[in-house]
Short mmCIF file of C-alpha atoms and ligand atoms in Angstrom, two decimals:
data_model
loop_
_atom_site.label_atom_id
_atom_site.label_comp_id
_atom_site.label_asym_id
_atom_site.label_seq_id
_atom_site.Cartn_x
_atom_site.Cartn_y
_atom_site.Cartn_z
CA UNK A 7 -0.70 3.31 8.96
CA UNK A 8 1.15 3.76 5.74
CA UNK A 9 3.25 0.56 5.14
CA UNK A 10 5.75 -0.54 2.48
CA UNK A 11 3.68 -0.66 -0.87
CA UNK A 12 2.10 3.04 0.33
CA UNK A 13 5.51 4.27 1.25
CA UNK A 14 6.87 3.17 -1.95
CA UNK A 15 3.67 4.68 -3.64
CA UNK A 16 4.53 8.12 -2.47
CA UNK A 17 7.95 8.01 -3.16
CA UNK A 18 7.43 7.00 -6.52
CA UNK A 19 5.22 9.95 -6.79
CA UNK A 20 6.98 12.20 -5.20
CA UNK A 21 9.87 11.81 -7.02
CA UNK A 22 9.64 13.39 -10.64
CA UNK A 23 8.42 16.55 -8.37
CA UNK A 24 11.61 16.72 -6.99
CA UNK A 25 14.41 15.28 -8.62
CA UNK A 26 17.19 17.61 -9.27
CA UNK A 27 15.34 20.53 -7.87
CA UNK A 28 16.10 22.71 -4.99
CA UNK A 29 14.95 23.04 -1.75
CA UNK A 30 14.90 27.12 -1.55
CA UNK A 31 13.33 26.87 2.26
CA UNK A 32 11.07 25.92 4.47
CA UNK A 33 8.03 26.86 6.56
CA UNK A 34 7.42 25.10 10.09
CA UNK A 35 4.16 25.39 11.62
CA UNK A 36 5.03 22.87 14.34
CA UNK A 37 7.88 22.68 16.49
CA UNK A 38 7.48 18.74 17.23
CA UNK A 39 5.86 16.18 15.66
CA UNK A 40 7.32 12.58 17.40
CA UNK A 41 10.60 14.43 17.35
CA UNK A 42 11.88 18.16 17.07
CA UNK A 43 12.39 19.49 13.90
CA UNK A 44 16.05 19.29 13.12
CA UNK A 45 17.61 22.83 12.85
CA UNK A 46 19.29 22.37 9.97
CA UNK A 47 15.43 21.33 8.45
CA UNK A 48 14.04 24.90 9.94
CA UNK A 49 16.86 26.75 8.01
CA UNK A 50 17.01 24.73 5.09
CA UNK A 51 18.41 27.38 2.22
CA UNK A 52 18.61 26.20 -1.31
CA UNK A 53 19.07 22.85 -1.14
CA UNK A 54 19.75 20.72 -4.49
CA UNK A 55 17.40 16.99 -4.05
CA UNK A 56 19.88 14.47 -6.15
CA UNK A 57 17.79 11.99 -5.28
CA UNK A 58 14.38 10.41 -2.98
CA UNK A 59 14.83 6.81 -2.06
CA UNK A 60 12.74 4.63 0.44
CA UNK A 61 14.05 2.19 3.12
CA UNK A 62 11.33 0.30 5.17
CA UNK A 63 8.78 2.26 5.91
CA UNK A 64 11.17 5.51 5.46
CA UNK A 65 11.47 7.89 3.19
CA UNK A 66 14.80 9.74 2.02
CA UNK A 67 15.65 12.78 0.35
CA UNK A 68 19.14 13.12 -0.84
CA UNK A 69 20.67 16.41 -0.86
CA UNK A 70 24.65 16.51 -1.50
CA UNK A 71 25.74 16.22 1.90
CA UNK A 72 22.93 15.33 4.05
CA UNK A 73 20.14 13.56 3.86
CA UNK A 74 16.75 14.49 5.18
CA UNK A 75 14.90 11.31 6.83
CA UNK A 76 10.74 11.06 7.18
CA UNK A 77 8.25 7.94 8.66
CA UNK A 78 4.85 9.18 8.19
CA UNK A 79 4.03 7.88 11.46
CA UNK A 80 0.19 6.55 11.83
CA UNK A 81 -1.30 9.45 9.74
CA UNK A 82 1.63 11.38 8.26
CA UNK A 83 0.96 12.53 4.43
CA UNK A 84 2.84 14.08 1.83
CA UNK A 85 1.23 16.16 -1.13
CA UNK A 86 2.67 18.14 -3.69
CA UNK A 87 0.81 21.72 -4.64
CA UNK A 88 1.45 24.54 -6.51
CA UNK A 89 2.72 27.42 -4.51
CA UNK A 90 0.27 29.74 -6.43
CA UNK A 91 -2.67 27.93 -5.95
CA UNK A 92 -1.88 27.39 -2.24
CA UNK A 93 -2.35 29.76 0.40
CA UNK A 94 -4.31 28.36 3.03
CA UNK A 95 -3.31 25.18 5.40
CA UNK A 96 -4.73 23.96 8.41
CA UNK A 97 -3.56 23.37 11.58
CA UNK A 98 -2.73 19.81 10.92
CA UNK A 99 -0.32 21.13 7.63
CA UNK A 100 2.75 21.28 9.88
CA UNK A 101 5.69 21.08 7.00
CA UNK A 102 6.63 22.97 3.87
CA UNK A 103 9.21 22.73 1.93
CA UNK A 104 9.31 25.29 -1.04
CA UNK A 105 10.75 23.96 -4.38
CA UNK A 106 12.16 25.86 -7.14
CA UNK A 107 9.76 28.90 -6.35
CA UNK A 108 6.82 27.35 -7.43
CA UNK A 109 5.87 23.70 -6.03
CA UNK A 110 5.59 23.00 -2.26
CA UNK A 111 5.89 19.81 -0.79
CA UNK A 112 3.70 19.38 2.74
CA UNK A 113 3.65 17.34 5.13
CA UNK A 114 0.38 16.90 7.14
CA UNK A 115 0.00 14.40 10.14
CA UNK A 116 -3.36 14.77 12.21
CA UNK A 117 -1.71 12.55 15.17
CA UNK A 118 1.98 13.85 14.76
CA UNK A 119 3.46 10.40 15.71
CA UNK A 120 5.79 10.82 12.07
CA UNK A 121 9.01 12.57 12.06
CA UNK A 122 12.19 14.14 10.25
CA UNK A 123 15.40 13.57 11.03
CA UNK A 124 18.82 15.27 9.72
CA UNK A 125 21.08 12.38 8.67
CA UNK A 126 24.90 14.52 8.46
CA UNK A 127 26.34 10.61 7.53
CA UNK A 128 25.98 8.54 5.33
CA UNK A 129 21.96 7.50 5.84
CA UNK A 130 22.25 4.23 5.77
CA UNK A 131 24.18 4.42 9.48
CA UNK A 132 21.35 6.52 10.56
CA UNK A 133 20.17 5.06 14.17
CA UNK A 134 17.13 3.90 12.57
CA UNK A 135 17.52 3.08 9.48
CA UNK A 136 20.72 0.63 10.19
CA UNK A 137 18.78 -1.56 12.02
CA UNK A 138 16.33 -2.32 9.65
CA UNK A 139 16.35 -6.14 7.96
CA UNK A 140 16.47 -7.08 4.36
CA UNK A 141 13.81 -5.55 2.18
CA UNK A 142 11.15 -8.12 1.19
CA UNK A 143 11.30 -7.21 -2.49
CA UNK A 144 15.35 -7.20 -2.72
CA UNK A 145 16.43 -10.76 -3.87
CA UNK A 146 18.85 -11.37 -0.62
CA UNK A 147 14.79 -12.02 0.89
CA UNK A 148 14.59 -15.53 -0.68
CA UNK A 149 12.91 -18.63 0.79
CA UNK A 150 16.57 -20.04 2.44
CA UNK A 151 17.26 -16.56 4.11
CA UNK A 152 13.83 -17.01 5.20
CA UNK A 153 14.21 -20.47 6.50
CA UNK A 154 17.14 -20.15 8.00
CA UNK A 155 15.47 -17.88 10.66
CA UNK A 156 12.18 -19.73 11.01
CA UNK A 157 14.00 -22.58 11.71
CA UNK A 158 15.79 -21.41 14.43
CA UNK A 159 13.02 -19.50 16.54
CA UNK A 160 9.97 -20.89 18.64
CA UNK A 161 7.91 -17.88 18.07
CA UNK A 162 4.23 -17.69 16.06
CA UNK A 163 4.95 -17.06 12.13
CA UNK A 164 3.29 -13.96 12.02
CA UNK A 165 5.28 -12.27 15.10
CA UNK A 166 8.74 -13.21 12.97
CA UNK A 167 7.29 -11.70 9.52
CA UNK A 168 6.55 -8.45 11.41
CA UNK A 169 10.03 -8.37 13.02
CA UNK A 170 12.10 -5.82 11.50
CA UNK A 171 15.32 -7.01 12.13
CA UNK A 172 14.84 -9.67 9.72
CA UNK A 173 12.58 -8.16 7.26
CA UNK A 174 11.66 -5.01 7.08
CA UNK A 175 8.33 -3.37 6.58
CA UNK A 176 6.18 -6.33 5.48
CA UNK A 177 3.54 -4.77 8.20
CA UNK A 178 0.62 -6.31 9.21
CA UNK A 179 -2.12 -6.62 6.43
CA UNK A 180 0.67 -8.01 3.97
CA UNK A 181 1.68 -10.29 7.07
CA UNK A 182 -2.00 -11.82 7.25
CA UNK A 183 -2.60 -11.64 4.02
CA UNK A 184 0.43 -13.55 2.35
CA UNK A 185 -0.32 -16.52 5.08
CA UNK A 186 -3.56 -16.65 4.17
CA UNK A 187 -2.58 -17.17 0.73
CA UNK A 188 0.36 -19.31 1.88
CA UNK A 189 -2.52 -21.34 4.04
CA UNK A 190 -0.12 -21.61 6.84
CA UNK A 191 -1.84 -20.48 10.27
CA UNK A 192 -0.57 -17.43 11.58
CA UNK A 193 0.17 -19.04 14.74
CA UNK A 194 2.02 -21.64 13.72
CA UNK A 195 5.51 -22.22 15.87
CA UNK A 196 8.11 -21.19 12.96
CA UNK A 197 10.43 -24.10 13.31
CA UNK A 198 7.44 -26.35 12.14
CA UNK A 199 7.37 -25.28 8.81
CA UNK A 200 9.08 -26.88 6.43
CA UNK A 201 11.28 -25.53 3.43
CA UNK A 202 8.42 -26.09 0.92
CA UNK A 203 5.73 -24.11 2.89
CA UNK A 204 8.80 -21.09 3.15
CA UNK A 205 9.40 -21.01 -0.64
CA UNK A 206 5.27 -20.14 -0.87
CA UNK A 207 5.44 -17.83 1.89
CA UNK A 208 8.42 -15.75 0.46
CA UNK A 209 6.61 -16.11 -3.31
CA UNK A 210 3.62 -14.36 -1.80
CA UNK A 211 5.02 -11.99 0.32
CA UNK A 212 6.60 -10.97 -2.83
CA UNK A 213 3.68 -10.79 -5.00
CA UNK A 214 1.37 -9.02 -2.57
CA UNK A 215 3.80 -6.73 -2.25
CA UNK A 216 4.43 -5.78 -6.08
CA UNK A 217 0.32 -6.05 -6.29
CA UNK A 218 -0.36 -3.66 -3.74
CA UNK A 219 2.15 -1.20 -5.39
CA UNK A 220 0.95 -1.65 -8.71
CA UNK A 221 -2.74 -0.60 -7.27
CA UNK A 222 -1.52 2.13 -5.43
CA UNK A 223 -1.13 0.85 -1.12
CA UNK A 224 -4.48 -0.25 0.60
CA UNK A 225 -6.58 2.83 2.03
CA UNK A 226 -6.97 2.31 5.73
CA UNK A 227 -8.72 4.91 7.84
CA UNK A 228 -6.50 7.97 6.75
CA UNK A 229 -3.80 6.34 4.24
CA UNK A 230 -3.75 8.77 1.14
CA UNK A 231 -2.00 9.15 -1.64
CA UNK A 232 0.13 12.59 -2.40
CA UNK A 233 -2.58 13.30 -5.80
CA UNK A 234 -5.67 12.86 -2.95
CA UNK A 235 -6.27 9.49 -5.21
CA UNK A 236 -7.25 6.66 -3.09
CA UNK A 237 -5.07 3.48 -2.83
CA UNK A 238 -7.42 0.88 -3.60
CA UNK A 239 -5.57 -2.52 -2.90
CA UNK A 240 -8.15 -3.01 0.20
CA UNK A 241 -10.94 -4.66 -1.86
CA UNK A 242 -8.34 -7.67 -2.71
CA UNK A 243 -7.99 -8.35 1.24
CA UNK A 244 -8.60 -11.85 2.07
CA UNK A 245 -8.83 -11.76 5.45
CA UNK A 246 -7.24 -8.56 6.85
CA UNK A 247 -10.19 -6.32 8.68
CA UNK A 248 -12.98 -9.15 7.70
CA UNK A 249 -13.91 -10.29 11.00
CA UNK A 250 -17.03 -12.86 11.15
CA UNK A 251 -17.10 -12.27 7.41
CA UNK A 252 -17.09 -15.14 5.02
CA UNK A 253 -13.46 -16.85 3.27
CA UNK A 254 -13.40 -16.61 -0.16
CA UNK A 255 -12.40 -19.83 -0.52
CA UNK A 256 -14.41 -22.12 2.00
CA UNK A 257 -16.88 -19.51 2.96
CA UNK A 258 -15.99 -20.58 6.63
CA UNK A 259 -16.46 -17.62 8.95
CA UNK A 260 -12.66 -15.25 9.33
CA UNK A 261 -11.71 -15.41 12.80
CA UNK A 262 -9.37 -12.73 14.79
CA UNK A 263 -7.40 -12.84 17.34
CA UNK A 264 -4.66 -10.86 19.15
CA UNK A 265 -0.98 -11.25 18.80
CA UNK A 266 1.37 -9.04 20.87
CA UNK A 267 -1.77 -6.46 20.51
CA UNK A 268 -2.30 -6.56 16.73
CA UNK A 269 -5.34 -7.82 15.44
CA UNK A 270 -4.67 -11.13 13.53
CA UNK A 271 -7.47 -12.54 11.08
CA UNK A 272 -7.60 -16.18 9.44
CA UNK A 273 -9.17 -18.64 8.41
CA UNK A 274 -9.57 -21.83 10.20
CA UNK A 275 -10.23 -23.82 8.04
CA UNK A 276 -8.08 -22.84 5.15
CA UNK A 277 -4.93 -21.95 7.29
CA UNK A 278 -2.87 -25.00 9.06
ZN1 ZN B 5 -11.31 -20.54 4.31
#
């Protein structure tokens, strides 16, 4: 699943495609992907892009009016090609959207749990999007924000991190991995850490984050960026997928368990 730093990836990539170009139309080659296909998507008719931000795990294209809304779902993938040199797709190619005559910009999702959305307001009131929590790399996500939620709730560390409401998109590998490097257990109760242990947290959070983006997102199963280069954060991981492998640190075996059904992996010995 593509999370923040591979979001942020593709929309960095993405962008000098697009900026300031114009959407002349589009092709759809499937009706519904989690959602429909918004209408005003399937007749999209030159179409100026002022701008391609990212939110979460979202991505947003900014036309003067309206703004066009995509989460890649598990699988989803966007590439830019050259109209001339493209004309095959296959069946899992279910988006086009034609710019300036000459560039195309797909959209491929082999599970089709991604979708688009027509935002007519304002995007940031968009059902989704304005219920997402702070971003983790905006400075309003500091260690007392964080603290001032850990110490109210009597919930594992890891489940908070993931919740969206307070922060949004750290996902799961940057979840285990920035406790791991934090050495605070994943299931630790949140009210027992203190402010010190936060301040590392946030710090890592941070730069795991700005890491992962700098190499390009971690390549999970199908994760891949627009260019068909491969993110290759994965061979930092810690902990995340290394089950019965050895810590790099105390070459104790990585343990994982389950928490509200996503895989967890730590270190015993390392992590309190
Ligand atoms: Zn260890």
């Amino acid at each position: 699943m593509p999370e923040l730093p591979e979001v942020e990836v593709i929309k960095n990539m993405i962008l000098p495609y697009l900026k300031e170009k114009i959407i002349n139309y589009s092709i759809i080659r499937t009706k519904k992907l989690k959602y429909i296909i918004p209408n005003n998507i399937i007749k999209i008719n030159n179409q100026k892009i002022l701008d391609i931000k990212r939110r979460g795990r979202y991505i947003i294209i900014i036309l003067l009016k309206n703004t066009i809304i995509i989460h890649l779902g598990m699988t989803g993938k966007l590439c830019i090609l050259n109209k001339n040199d493209n004309i095959f797709y296959s069946k899992h190619d279910h988006i086009d959207l034609i710019i300036d005559n000459n560039l195309i910009l797909r959209y491929t999702d082999v599970r089709k749990f991604g979708f688009w959305l027509w935002e007519i307001k304002n995007y940031k009131k968009n059902v989704f999007l304005k219920k997402l929590g702070t971003e983790p790399l905006t400075t309003k996500f500091n260690n007392l924000y964080l603290y001032n939620f850990t110490k109210k709730k009597n919930i594992a560390i890891k489940i908070l991190l993931m919740d969206n409401k307070i922060v949004t998109g750290i996902g799961n590998i940057y979840a285990n991995e920035s406790l791991f490097l934090s050495k605070i257990s994943p299931v630790r109760i949140s009210n027992t850490l203190n402010f010190k242990e936060i301040t590392i947290l946030v710090k890592n959070i941070k730069n795991i984050l700005y890491k992962s983006i700098k190499y390009g997102g971690s390549t999970i199963c199908n994760y891949k960026l627009p260019n068909n280069n491969i993110g290759n954060f994965s061979k930092y991981f810690f902990v995340y997928g290394k089950k019965d492998k050895l810590c790099k640190i105390c070459k104790n075996k990585i343990t994982r368990i389950f928490q509200r059904n996503r895989s967890t992996f730590f270190c015993y010995k390392c992590q309190k």
